[in-house]
Amino acid sequence: MEKKVLVETSARHVHLSQEHIEALFGKGYQLTHKKDLSQPGQFACEERVDLIGPKGTITNVLILGPARPASQVEVSATDARSLGIKAPIRESGDVAGSGACTIAVGDKSVECAEGVIVAKRHIHMTPDDAEKYGLVDKQIVEVKVTSDDRTLTFGDVVVRVNPAFALAMHIDTDESNAALCKPGTMGVIL
Ligand SMILES: [Zn+2]
């Protein structure tokens, strides 16, 4: 059986703590839901932020909700370079000692001493998917992505199993461009 997975491209984005949401937008502020994402309960927000690093600024960056216990900034390696931030390859939530940046909205800003990462490429799946594919949580796999002129096999892909997930592989814009992915591109777990 071919172990197929939809490949989705994650553009640069931030997850904000409620404390940072209120510092940037005002006391008691709630983010505005714009669009559901493939992972249940996750959504894109209307609000945007600017990311400021020692070497540059990236404006109009997407916020993903809901609020999280700690803010986290997910950028591509290209973004990290243009910001002048050292951002390690990490799984979401693993931000100890990761990159620092300033998050700004208008004249309001918050300093993040850590939280800037380049997300480790990963596949979300439910326990049922994992059983069907013979995979376990945290397993590292290879995924072949077939595209016009840029077919590419990604190594170091971490499998993440959770009943709240939906089956999808997430890569960032650098990775997506490297394989010339487009909406609907499928990968095969090798
Ligand atoms: Zn993901």
Coordinates of C-alpha atoms and ligand atoms in Angstrom, one line a residue:
M1 CA 0.0 0.0 0.0
E2 CA 1.3 3.4 -0.9
K3 CA 1.3 5.6 2.2
K4 CA 0.0 8.8 0.7
V5 CA 0.0 12.2 2.5
L6 CA -1.2 15.6 1.4
V7 CA 1.7 18.1 1.5
E8 CA 0.7 21.5 2.9
T9 CA 3.0 24.6 2.9
S10 CA 3.1 26.6 6.1
A11 CA 3.8 30.2 5.4
R12 CA 5.7 32.2 8.1
H13 CA 3.4 32.7 11.1
V14 CA 3.3 33.4 14.8
H15 CA 1.4 31.8 17.7
L16 CA 0.8 34.4 20.5
S17 CA 0.3 34.0 24.2
Q18 CA -2.8 35.8 25.6
E19 CA -0.3 38.1 27.5
H20 CA 1.3 39.1 24.2
I21 CA -2.1 39.5 22.4
E22 CA -3.1 41.9 25.1
A23 CA 0.2 43.8 25.0
L24 CA -0.1 44.2 21.3
F25 CA -3.9 44.7 20.8
G26 CA -5.2 45.8 24.2
K27 CA -6.6 44.4 27.4
G28 CA -9.0 41.5 27.1
Y29 CA -8.5 41.4 23.3
Q30 CA -9.6 38.2 21.4
L31 CA -8.1 37.3 18.0
T32 CA -10.5 37.4 15.1
H33 CA -11.1 34.1 13.4
K34 CA -10.7 34.3 9.6
K35 CA -10.2 30.8 8.3
D36 CA -10.0 27.3 9.6
L37 CA -6.8 25.3 9.0
S38 CA -6.5 21.6 8.2
Q39 CA -5.7 20.8 11.8
P40 CA -8.9 20.8 13.8
G41 CA -9.3 23.8 16.1
Q42 CA -6.5 25.8 14.5
F43 CA -7.3 29.0 12.6
A44 CA -5.8 31.9 10.7
C45 CA -6.6 35.3 12.2
E46 CA -7.5 38.6 10.6
E47 CA -4.8 40.4 12.6
R48 CA -1.2 40.6 11.4
V49 CA 2.1 41.5 13.1
D50 CA 5.5 42.7 12.1
L51 CA 8.7 40.6 13.0
I52 CA 11.7 42.7 13.8
G53 CA 15.3 41.3 14.0
P54 CA 18.7 42.8 14.1
K55 CA 19.1 42.8 10.3
G56 CA 15.6 43.4 9.1
T57 CA 11.8 43.5 9.4
I58 CA 9.1 41.3 7.9
T59 CA 5.7 43.0 7.9
N60 CA 2.2 41.6 7.7
V61 CA 2.9 38.2 9.3
L62 CA 0.0 35.8 9.8
I63 CA -1.2 35.0 13.3
L64 CA -2.5 31.5 14.0
G65 CA -5.0 30.9 16.8
P66 CA -6.0 30.0 19.4
A67 CA -3.7 31.7 21.9
R68 CA -1.0 29.4 23.3
P69 CA 0.8 29.3 26.7
A70 CA 4.0 30.7 25.1
S71 CA 4.4 32.8 21.9
Q72 CA 6.2 31.0 19.0
V73 CA 7.4 32.4 15.7
E74 CA 7.8 30.0 12.8
V75 CA 9.9 31.3 9.9
S76 CA 11.8 29.8 7.0
A77 CA 15.5 29.6 7.0
T78 CA 15.5 32.4 4.4
D79 CA 13.4 34.6 6.7
A80 CA 15.7 33.9 9.6
R81 CA 18.6 35.0 7.6
S82 CA 17.0 38.2 6.4
L83 CA 15.9 39.0 10.0
G84 CA 19.4 38.3 11.3
I85 CA 18.1 35.8 13.7
K86 CA 19.6 32.4 14.6
A87 CA 16.6 30.1 14.5
P88 CA 17.1 26.4 15.1
I89 CA 15.2 23.6 13.4
R90 CA 12.7 22.5 16.1
E91 CA 9.4 20.8 16.6
S92 CA 6.5 23.1 17.6
G93 CA 6.5 23.8 21.3
D94 CA 10.2 23.1 21.8
V95 CA 11.4 26.7 22.0
A96 CA 13.9 26.7 24.9
G97 CA 17.0 28.6 23.8
S98 CA 15.6 29.3 20.3
G99 CA 15.8 32.6 18.5
A100 CA 14.9 36.0 19.8
C101 CA 12.9 38.7 18.1
T102 CA 10.5 41.7 18.5
I103 CA 6.9 41.3 17.5
A104 CA 5.2 44.6 16.7
V105 CA 1.8 46.0 15.8
G106 CA 1.9 49.7 15.1
D107 CA 3.7 51.4 18.0
K108 CA 3.1 48.5 20.3
S109 CA 5.7 45.7 20.6
V110 CA 6.8 42.8 22.7
E111 CA 10.3 41.3 23.1
C112 CA 10.6 37.5 22.7
A113 CA 13.8 36.3 24.3
E114 CA 13.2 33.0 22.7
G115 CA 10.5 31.3 20.5
V116 CA 11.8 31.8 16.9
I117 CA 12.2 28.5 15.2
V118 CA 12.3 27.0 11.7
A119 CA 9.7 24.2 12.1
K120 CA 11.0 20.7 11.7
R121 CA 9.1 19.2 8.8
H122 CA 6.4 16.8 10.1
I123 CA 3.4 14.8 9.4
H124 CA 0.2 15.1 11.5
M125 CA -1.8 11.9 11.8
T126 CA -4.4 10.2 14.0
P127 CA -3.7 7.0 15.9
D128 CA -5.8 5.2 13.2
D129 CA -3.7 6.7 10.4
A130 CA -0.5 5.6 12.3
E131 CA -1.8 2.1 12.7
K132 CA -2.8 1.9 9.0
Y133 CA 0.6 3.1 7.9
G134 CA 2.6 1.1 10.5
L135 CA 4.1 4.2 12.0
V136 CA 4.5 5.5 15.6
D137 CA 4.7 8.9 17.2
K138 CA 8.1 10.7 16.8
Q139 CA 9.2 8.2 14.1
I140 CA 11.5 9.8 11.5
V141 CA 10.6 9.0 7.9
E142 CA 11.4 10.0 4.4
V143 CA 8.7 11.4 2.1
K144 CA 9.0 11.5 -1.7
V145 CA 7.2 14.4 -3.3
T146 CA 6.7 14.1 -7.0
S147 CA 6.3 17.4 -8.9
D148 CA 7.0 18.7 -12.4
D149 CA 10.7 19.1 -12.8
R150 CA 11.5 19.2 -9.0
T151 CA 10.7 15.8 -7.6
L152 CA 12.4 15.6 -4.2
T153 CA 12.7 13.2 -1.3
F154 CA 12.6 14.8 2.2
G155 CA 14.5 13.1 5.0
D156 CA 14.2 13.9 8.7
V157 CA 10.4 14.1 8.6
V158 CA 9.0 13.6 12.1
V159 CA 5.7 11.7 12.5
R160 CA 3.3 13.3 15.1
V161 CA 0.4 11.2 16.3
N162 CA -2.5 12.7 18.1
P163 CA -6.3 12.0 18.0
A164 CA -6.8 15.8 17.5
F165 CA -4.8 15.8 14.3
A166 CA -5.7 15.4 10.6
L167 CA -3.4 13.6 8.1
A168 CA -1.2 16.2 6.5
M169 CA 2.5 16.9 6.0
H170 CA 3.7 20.4 6.8
I171 CA 6.7 22.0 5.2
D172 CA 7.8 25.6 5.1
T173 CA 8.1 27.9 2.0
D174 CA 11.8 27.1 1.4
E175 CA 11.1 23.4 1.4
S176 CA 7.9 23.9 -0.7
N177 CA 9.7 25.9 -3.3
A178 CA 12.6 23.4 -3.4
A179 CA 10.1 20.7 -4.5
L180 CA 7.8 23.1 -6.5
C181 CA 4.8 22.1 -4.4
K182 CA 1.4 23.5 -5.2
P183 CA -2.0 23.1 -3.6
G184 CA -3.0 19.4 -3.7
T185 CA 0.6 18.1 -4.0
M186 CA 0.8 14.6 -2.5
G187 CA 3.8 12.9 -0.9
V188 CA 4.5 9.2 -0.4
I189 CA 6.0 8.0 2.9
L190 CA 8.8 5.6 2.0
Ligands
ZN1 ZN 1.9 21.2 11.4

